[in-house]
Amino acid sequence: MEGVEHLPLSEFTEKAYLDYSMYVILDRALPHVGDGLKPVQRRIVYAMSELGLSATAKYKKSARTVGDVLGKFHPHGDSAAYEAMVLMAQNFSYRYPLIDGQGNWGSPDDPKSFAAMRYTESRLTRYSELLLSELGMGTVEWQPNFDGTLNEPQLLPARLPNILLNGGSGIAVGMATDIPPHNLREVAAAAIRLLEDRKSTTEALLEHVQGPDYPTDAEIITPREEIQEIYSRGTGSIRMRALWEREGGDVVVTALPHQVSGNKILEQVANQMRAKKLPMVDDLRDESDHENPTRLVIVPRSNRVDLGQLMSHLFATTDLERTYRVNLNMIGIDGRPGVKGLRQLLGEWLTYRERTVRRRLEHRLDKVLQRLHILEGLLVAYLNIDEVIAIIRNEEKPKPVLMARFNLSDTQAEAILDLKLRHLARLEEMKIRGEQEALDAERQKLEQILGSTRRLHTLIRKEITADAEKYGDERRSPIVLRQPAQAIDPTSLVPSEPVTVVLSQKGWARAAKGHDVDAEGLSYKSGDGYLAAALGRSNQPVYFLDSSGRSYTVQASTLPSARGQGEPLTGRLSPPAGARFVEVVGGELKQKLLITSDAGYGFVATMADLASNKKAGKAFLRLPKGAEVMPLLPFTEGAGQWVAVVSNEGRLLLFPLADLPELVKGKGNKMISIPARRVELREEFMIGVAVLQSDQGLTVTSGKRTLKIKPADLINYQGERGRRGQKLPRGFQRVDQLCAKT
């Protein structure tokens, strides 16, 4: 069709996405290095200044401000604009708030709990003067608003690097920013240092800027070397830790990290207490009030509790210690986003400030020259007052006559014609000459400053120093060196008591106190029954093995009591599809185990080799096709030990235990020869295994019949590992059980 532009879809979508990305980056998410504000923040501050809401004005409803912002400059959602406004008013979110709020503006425990904008009132703070005081002095460029009916400033003429003082965070397309707040006096001192010596290194600037300064009294515990690295690269992380003190044997937390809620801390500690992970804590109280905004009391169970160790654990496991990402990403003076180090950031701001001051001085000089020009014309008029009056009275068009007679400019002639009769007194001539002298002195001073970079820098330095003195304060977040937080080992919190862990046929587990438990006599669900049991301690882990040969670790103390029927292991572990739990063992980590499959393979391992920290477990025993896991056999190491294995066909073989390898996982070595095909068809397989001392005999059970083989007679069944073994006497061709007998 005529008048319709055709574009490839790929080209159109690429351009549309790039346009959207740049809009989000430049006009929404990232602050500018010049004034440290995002567009919505800049428009809110400017709209409030246009409403006359200075620090000395009466408060006005926030809805009035939001309405002006949306209607004149920022055609977006009112909730987004109001939330941006709230953030600039919260003294626990902003280091130097830009808005002075009256009403409910949220609390540190719940920053989102602020009242609706129809209820709150606001005005600008004194600090906002640093952004607005030079706005009408020709310092910044102006641009049309969204509908072209008004003009708004592209940037605000910040007198200090607000980008560092209040910081900011935001997420754009493909990039984000996280700039922490800083102390005004420290940043001002660093800016002056760089202004006086543009070759100053980051290390030199860090003599003044110790690090971030959050609006909280909590400690920054990041080492100085890491802080220096952050300011060199522009990225990194800062760690903060709560302040606490001893008070009558109790722990009292008096300051929390930035934007950490006291209610959340109490909830985290209470959850650990309910989970019995904090047996040394007896009580928890929140005594915060108006005089003590943060006062969390932790009561230990006794005066023997090591409070330092307790707090180290809480620092490691709760938000009493928190890490903050640092990403000094912003829009530079070239209009492009980028991550900047401290030296580059301050350097660009000083360039912006120098440009702003120069424009301010040039604007003032233009005003002075214009006024001097007018005064020069007025003085001519006063010196020739009678002739000027005669020309005005007699001429139809006095303006061109005055210009020709006295060699005046259009501006001068217009000023003479605008004079009122009351100003024709002799005294006015003296005032003009006095004003001329003052303006001429100002003109010379302005021209000297504009003509000398050194004088310009001196003026900027004096203004930064004065502003730092007027608006600055002491550092709030001390930077201290602390030991890394260390969580207490959960097993050390659990009392060491004997327990019996019972595994059912359906994979349900539970733990009973004591080692004299009748595991088979416990109650089981319908269709379920006893499968295996393991003796251990309550502060030790137990290990489960499934039918695929994977091992799993569970803390015995976390298993439900044997007073009930337990819980399914599949609720906390993730075995492969179709696998079932077949074995459970527990004990010391150094305990030796004989690991076997009924295909006739095995190896020696320790209890620690079964450990796994994953829900999916660890591939521990590799099974030949058709083979099954046999019960794990704990044994005590000794000299001259033998392994006795017997197949379901009644073949018995004894060989030295030393012939088996010690592995952490795998298939193991062949113990007795059984054809793989017969194992796969489940025609022949290993039915029993035992570890014998050199002086022990062997008991073989087949149905109701029992065969006791004396130590001296076992020589008939000894052979090399991997042989077929010798047939047992008639009647024992179907073996049920094999065990060592002293």
mmCIF file of N, CA, C and O in Angstrom, residues 208 356 540:
data_model
loop_
_atom_site.group_PDB
_atom_site.id
_atom_site.type_symbol
_atom_site.label_atom_id
_atom_site.label_comp_id
_atom_site.label_asym_id
_atom_site.label_seq_id
_atom_site.Cartn_x
_atom_site.Cartn_y
_atom_site.Cartn_z
ATOM 1 N N HIS A 208 40.377 10.546 52.854
ATOM 2 C CA HIS A 208 39.245 11.362 53.306
ATOM 3 C C HIS A 208 37.962 10.542 53.364
ATOM 4 O O HIS A 208 37.221 10.617 54.343
ATOM 5 N N THR A 356 29.105 24.368 35.815
ATOM 6 C CA THR A 356 27.948 25.039 36.412
ATOM 7 C C THR A 356 28.330 26.393 36.987
ATOM 8 O O THR A 356 27.639 27.400 36.768
ATOM 9 N N GLN A 540 24.684 -37.314 66.088
ATOM 10 C CA GLN A 540 25.396 -37.867 64.943
ATOM 11 C C GLN A 540 24.448 -38.017 63.748
ATOM 12 O O GLN A 540 23.236 -38.114 63.927
#
